[in-house]
Amino acid sequence: DAGITQSPRHKVTETGTPVTLRCHQTENHRYMYWYRQDPGHGLRLIHYSYGVKDTDKGEVSDGYSVSRSKTEDFLLTLESATSSQTSVYFCAISDGSQSGSQHGYTFGSGTRLTVV
Amino acid sequence: GESVGLHLPTLSVQEGDNSIINCAYSNSASDYFIWYKQESGKGPQFIIDIRSNMDKRQGQRVTVLLNKTVKHLSLQIAATQPGDSAVYFCAETSGAGSYQLTFGKGTKLSVIP
C-alpha cells in the first residue's frame, strides 16, 4: 500500500521487555513518523525523522526511542514496555511536498501492540 | 497548547443524504489541512487537502471548506454511501520543515442503509 509496510502487525509482550517495531518504505521519502493511536486521543506523534540519523521528539516521546540508519527504515523501540504503551502504532512517510495524496503524506497499516 | 479538534464525535446519516463533518483548529499559523478516512483495522487514508490560501476545494463526492476567520474546517460528503462509514480525522501541519501533522480526535460516521 503506497510502498510503506509495518512489522509486526500484531504483538503481545510482557511488561519490562524491550520491543522494536519496524517501518519500511520503498518511496525514498525524506520524512518518516511514528504515531500512536488511542481511544479518545486520536493520533499522537511519538518521534519523527527528517533524514538518515536525524530524528526528533514528538508530543509523547517518553519511553520510546527511534533509529534511522538508512532512508527506507525507521525503527521504534520501547525500551522497557509498560501497560500504558498498549496501543496501535502507525508509521507515516512524507516527501515534504505538503501534499496529502498517496505520494505525499501516507500511513502504514499499523501495529497493534499489547503489553501484559 | 494549540490543537485541532472536532465538534461532533459521532454522526449517523441516511444512505443517499449528504454528510457534514466539522473541525475546529486553534493554530492560526496552520497553512495546510488534510482530511483522512480510517476504516476499522486500517491506517488513515487521504481524502482531500486544502491550503490556507483557499477556502474551498472539491474532489469526487467530497468538498472541504476552510473558514480562516473562525478557524473552522468542514468535510462534506455528497450522496453518502455505506462504504463511507468510517472515522474521519482532520489534521493540520504544525511547524515548518518537519511537516508534522496534528490530528483531531475523530468523528465516527455511520451510514444507515
Tab-separated table of C-alpha atoms in Angstrom:
chain	number	residue	atom	x	y	z
A	1	ASP	CA	0.000	0.000	0.000
A	2	ALA	CA	1.828	3.070	-1.297
A	3	GLY	CA	5.213	1.487	-0.528
A	4	ILE	CA	5.075	1.508	3.264
A	5	THR	CA	4.963	-1.589	5.434
A	6	GLN	CA	4.978	-2.086	9.166
A	7	SER	CA	6.074	-5.162	11.071
A	8	PRO	CA	4.915	-6.956	13.015
A	9	ARG	CA	1.190	-6.333	12.527
A	10	HIS	CA	0.370	-7.691	15.958
A	11	LYS	CA	2.479	-8.290	19.035
A	12	VAL	CA	1.894	-9.270	22.626
A	13	THR	CA	4.739	-8.682	25.035
A	14	GLU	CA	5.357	-8.700	28.751
A	15	THR	CA	5.876	-5.649	30.922
A	16	GLY	CA	9.526	-4.708	31.197
A	17	THR	CA	10.669	-6.280	27.956
A	18	PRO	CA	12.133	-4.282	25.061
A	19	VAL	CA	10.134	-4.169	21.845
A	20	THR	CA	11.100	-2.900	18.395
A	21	LEU	CA	8.640	-2.022	15.665
A	22	ARG	CA	9.778	-1.585	12.118
A	23	CYS	CA	8.622	0.735	9.367
A	24	HIS	CA	9.921	0.146	5.867
A	25	GLN	CA	9.310	2.369	2.840
A	26	THR	CA	10.141	1.994	-0.820
A	27	GLU	CA	9.251	5.589	-1.779
A	28	ASN	CA	12.590	7.175	-0.876
A	29	HIS	CA	10.740	9.823	1.138
A	30	ARG	CA	12.808	12.015	3.405
A	31	TYR	CA	10.401	12.247	6.350
A	32	MET	CA	9.178	9.374	8.500
A	33	TYR	CA	6.974	9.500	11.581
A	34	TRP	CA	5.724	7.258	14.355
A	35	TYR	CA	2.283	7.877	15.841
A	36	ARG	CA	0.265	6.056	18.438
A	37	GLN	CA	-3.497	5.885	18.362
A	38	ASP	CA	-5.600	5.501	21.477
A	39	PRO	CA	-9.343	5.884	22.070
A	40	GLY	CA	-10.190	9.467	22.948
A	41	HIS	CA	-6.787	10.780	21.859
A	42	GLY	CA	-6.672	10.343	18.131
A	43	LEU	CA	-3.182	10.059	16.639
A	44	ARG	CA	-0.290	11.484	18.617
A	45	LEU	CA	3.232	11.937	17.339
A	46	ILE	CA	5.928	9.956	19.149
A	47	HIS	CA	9.070	10.671	17.128
A	48	TYR	CA	9.899	11.691	13.616
A	49	SER	CA	12.868	11.662	11.276
A	50	TYR	CA	13.894	14.206	8.673
A	51	GLY	CA	16.771	12.192	7.266
A	52	VAL	CA	19.198	9.388	7.953
A	53	LYS	CA	20.340	9.643	11.577
A	54	ASP	CA	18.273	12.822	12.002
A	55	THR	CA	15.420	12.337	14.451
A	56	ASP	CA	13.462	14.418	16.923
A	57	LYS	CA	10.868	14.004	19.635
A	58	GLY	CA	7.172	14.408	19.225
A	59	GLU	CA	4.359	15.008	21.662
A	60	VAL	CA	4.553	11.656	23.514
A	61	SER	CA	8.173	10.522	23.261
A	62	ASP	CA	8.814	9.368	26.851
A	63	GLY	CA	9.655	5.650	26.985
A	64	TYR	CA	10.373	5.456	23.252
A	65	SER	CA	13.489	5.724	21.134
A	66	VAL	CA	13.954	5.629	17.386
A	67	SER	CA	16.683	4.990	14.883
A	68	ARG	CA	17.070	5.624	11.206
A	69	SER	CA	20.276	4.173	9.818
A	70	LYS	CA	19.048	4.177	6.224
A	71	THR	CA	16.406	6.047	4.285
A	72	GLU	CA	13.991	3.161	3.985
A	73	ASP	CA	13.814	2.009	7.608
A	74	PHE	CA	12.589	3.759	10.741
A	75	LEU	CA	12.623	1.712	13.931
A	76	LEU	CA	10.630	2.442	17.061
A	77	THR	CA	11.883	0.868	20.300
A	78	LEU	CA	10.074	0.611	23.583
A	79	GLU	CA	12.989	0.300	25.931
A	80	SER	CA	11.001	-1.325	28.743
A	81	ALA	CA	7.404	-1.868	27.756
A	82	THR	CA	4.629	-0.781	30.122
A	83	SER	CA	0.891	-1.403	30.004
A	84	SER	CA	0.329	2.273	29.152
A	85	GLN	CA	2.119	1.610	25.873
A	86	THR	CA	-0.570	-0.796	24.752
A	87	SER	CA	-1.773	0.931	21.619
A	88	VAL	CA	-1.935	0.858	17.859
A	89	TYR	CA	1.211	2.299	16.299
A	90	PHE	CA	1.230	3.899	12.877
A	91	CYS	CA	4.146	4.836	10.746
A	92	ALA	CA	3.815	7.599	8.158
A	93	ILE	CA	6.048	8.893	5.401
A	94	SER	CA	6.193	12.229	3.623
A	95	ASP	CA	8.161	13.728	0.769
A	96	GLY	CA	7.826	17.166	2.333
A	97	SER	CA	5.731	18.488	-0.513
A	98	GLN	CA	2.774	19.187	1.787
A	99	SER	CA	0.773	17.006	-0.491
A	100	GLY	CA	-1.646	14.732	1.300
A	101	SER	CA	-2.061	12.495	-1.683
A	102	GLN	CA	-0.801	8.974	-1.766
A	103	HIS	CA	2.534	10.326	-2.884
A	104	GLY	CA	2.736	12.930	-0.160
A	105	TYR	CA	1.825	12.022	3.402
A	106	THR	CA	0.963	8.319	3.665
A	107	PHE	CA	0.277	5.963	6.543
A	108	GLY	CA	1.088	2.318	7.069
A	109	SER	CA	-1.476	-0.247	8.177
A	110	GLY	CA	-0.469	-0.154	11.824
A	111	THR	CA	0.938	-2.445	14.506
A	112	ARG	CA	-1.309	-3.480	17.368
A	113	LEU	CA	0.843	-3.848	20.481
A	114	THR	CA	-0.439	-5.332	23.709
A	115	VAL	CA	1.684	-5.168	26.853
A	116	VAL	CA	0.597	-7.642	29.529
B	1	GLY	CA	-1.076	24.191	23.606
B	2	GLU	CA	-2.622	24.614	20.225
B	3	SER	CA	-4.663	21.758	18.911
B	4	VAL	CA	-7.103	20.558	16.321
B	5	GLY	CA	-10.483	19.256	17.437
B	6	LEU	CA	-13.871	18.181	16.200
B	7	HIS	CA	-17.354	19.407	17.092
B	8	LEU	CA	-19.188	16.068	16.826
B	9	PRO	CA	-17.760	12.725	17.900
B	10	THR	CA	-20.446	10.638	16.116
B	11	LEU	CA	-22.658	11.215	13.122
B	12	SER	CA	-25.379	8.976	11.699
B	13	VAL	CA	-26.787	9.702	8.253
B	14	GLN	CA	-29.207	8.003	5.916
B	15	GLU	CA	-27.760	6.477	2.781
B	16	GLY	CA	-28.022	8.965	-0.057
B	17	ASP	CA	-28.052	12.013	2.193
B	18	ASN	CA	-25.188	14.468	2.428
B	19	SER	CA	-22.831	14.358	5.410
B	20	ILE	CA	-21.031	17.257	7.011
B	21	ILE	CA	-18.168	16.697	9.424
B	22	ASN	CA	-16.739	19.684	11.238
B	23	CYS	CA	-13.355	20.511	12.688
B	24	ALA	CA	-12.054	23.459	14.680
B	25	TYR	CA	-8.412	24.378	14.826
B	26	SER	CA	-6.675	26.868	17.055
B	27	ASN	CA	-3.276	27.410	15.422
B	28	SER	CA	-3.664	30.498	13.267
B	29	ALA	CA	-0.285	29.741	11.682
B	30	SER	CA	-1.521	26.452	10.191
B	31	ASP	CA	-1.197	26.586	6.455
B	32	TYR	CA	-2.204	23.145	5.271
B	33	PHE	CA	-5.056	20.860	6.243
B	34	ILE	CA	-5.916	17.295	5.379
B	35	TRP	CA	-8.960	15.110	5.883
B	36	TYR	CA	-8.352	11.425	6.466
B	37	LYS	CA	-10.694	8.456	6.497
B	38	GLN	CA	-9.894	5.487	8.707
B	39	GLU	CA	-11.696	2.195	8.385
B	40	SER	CA	-11.570	-0.393	11.101
B	41	GLY	CA	-8.183	-2.112	11.281
B	42	LYS	CA	-6.565	0.144	8.714
B	43	GLY	CA	-4.366	3.195	8.658
B	44	PRO	CA	-5.701	6.665	7.832
B	45	GLN	CA	-6.279	7.237	4.133
B	46	PHE	CA	-6.051	10.589	2.436
B	47	ILE	CA	-9.369	12.054	1.279
B	48	ILE	CA	-8.731	15.670	0.388
B	49	ASP	CA	-6.497	18.537	1.372
B	50	ILE	CA	-6.609	22.312	1.289
B	51	ARG	CA	-4.086	25.080	1.692
B	52	SER	CA	-4.702	28.182	3.734
B	53	ASN	CA	-4.841	30.399	0.641
B	54	MET	CA	-8.021	28.612	-0.451
B	55	ASP	CA	-11.490	28.487	1.086
B	56	LYS	CA	-12.954	25.595	-0.858
B	57	ARG	CA	-11.740	22.548	-2.668
B	58	GLN	CA	-13.727	19.810	-4.341
B	59	GLY	CA	-12.946	16.205	-5.022
B	60	GLN	CA	-15.000	13.248	-6.069
B	61	ARG	CA	-18.157	13.470	-3.916
B	62	VAL	CA	-16.217	15.388	-1.249
B	63	THR	CA	-15.756	19.082	-0.601
B	64	VAL	CA	-13.602	20.729	2.025
B	65	LEU	CA	-14.403	24.230	3.232
B	66	LEU	CA	-11.974	26.367	5.165
B	67	ASN	CA	-13.014	29.417	7.168
B	68	LYS	CA	-9.882	31.052	8.477
B	69	THR	CA	-11.792	33.796	10.229
B	70	VAL	CA	-13.288	31.353	12.718
B	71	LYS	CA	-10.622	28.664	12.288
B	72	HIS	CA	-13.070	26.060	11.051
B	73	LEU	CA	-12.856	23.215	8.565
B	74	SER	CA	-15.626	21.070	7.246
B	75	LEU	CA	-15.814	17.972	5.109
B	76	GLN	CA	-18.919	17.489	3.021
B	77	ILE	CA	-19.674	14.084	1.549
B	78	ALA	CA	-22.357	14.047	-1.122
B	79	ALA	CA	-24.775	11.125	-1.501
B	80	THR	CA	-23.310	9.224	1.423
B	81	GLN	CA	-22.830	5.512	0.825
B	82	PRO	CA	-22.410	2.561	3.218
B	83	GLY	CA	-18.741	2.437	2.222
B	84	ASP	CA	-18.308	5.908	3.693
B	85	SER	CA	-18.827	4.515	7.199
B	86	ALA	CA	-15.551	5.155	8.995
B	87	VAL	CA	-13.815	7.534	11.370
B	88	TYR	CA	-12.824	10.834	9.841
B	89	PHE	CA	-9.920	12.949	11.067
B	90	CYS	CA	-8.844	16.426	10.222
B	91	ALA	CA	-5.162	17.249	10.514
B	92	GLU	CA	-3.042	20.333	10.195
B	93	THR	CA	0.620	20.947	9.642
B	94	SER	CA	2.486	22.276	12.623
B	95	GLY	CA	5.945	23.660	12.230
B	96	ALA	CA	7.878	24.234	9.083
B	97	GLY	CA	10.486	21.759	7.923
B	98	SER	CA	9.352	18.630	9.687
B	99	TYR	CA	5.843	18.665	8.226
B	100	GLN	CA	4.389	17.091	11.341
B	101	LEU	CA	0.645	16.698	11.404
B	102	THR	CA	-1.542	17.454	14.414
B	103	PHE	CA	-4.737	15.423	14.423
B	104	GLY	CA	-8.170	15.947	15.823
B	105	LYS	CA	-9.778	13.159	17.833
B	106	GLY	CA	-12.010	11.944	15.004
B	107	THR	CA	-15.678	11.688	14.094
B	108	LYS	CA	-17.322	8.350	13.511
B	109	LEU	CA	-19.671	8.391	10.552
B	110	SER	CA	-22.325	5.678	10.417
B	111	VAL	CA	-24.405	5.312	7.286
B	112	ILE	CA	-27.876	3.877	7.737
B	113	PRO	CA	-28.951	1.768	4.724
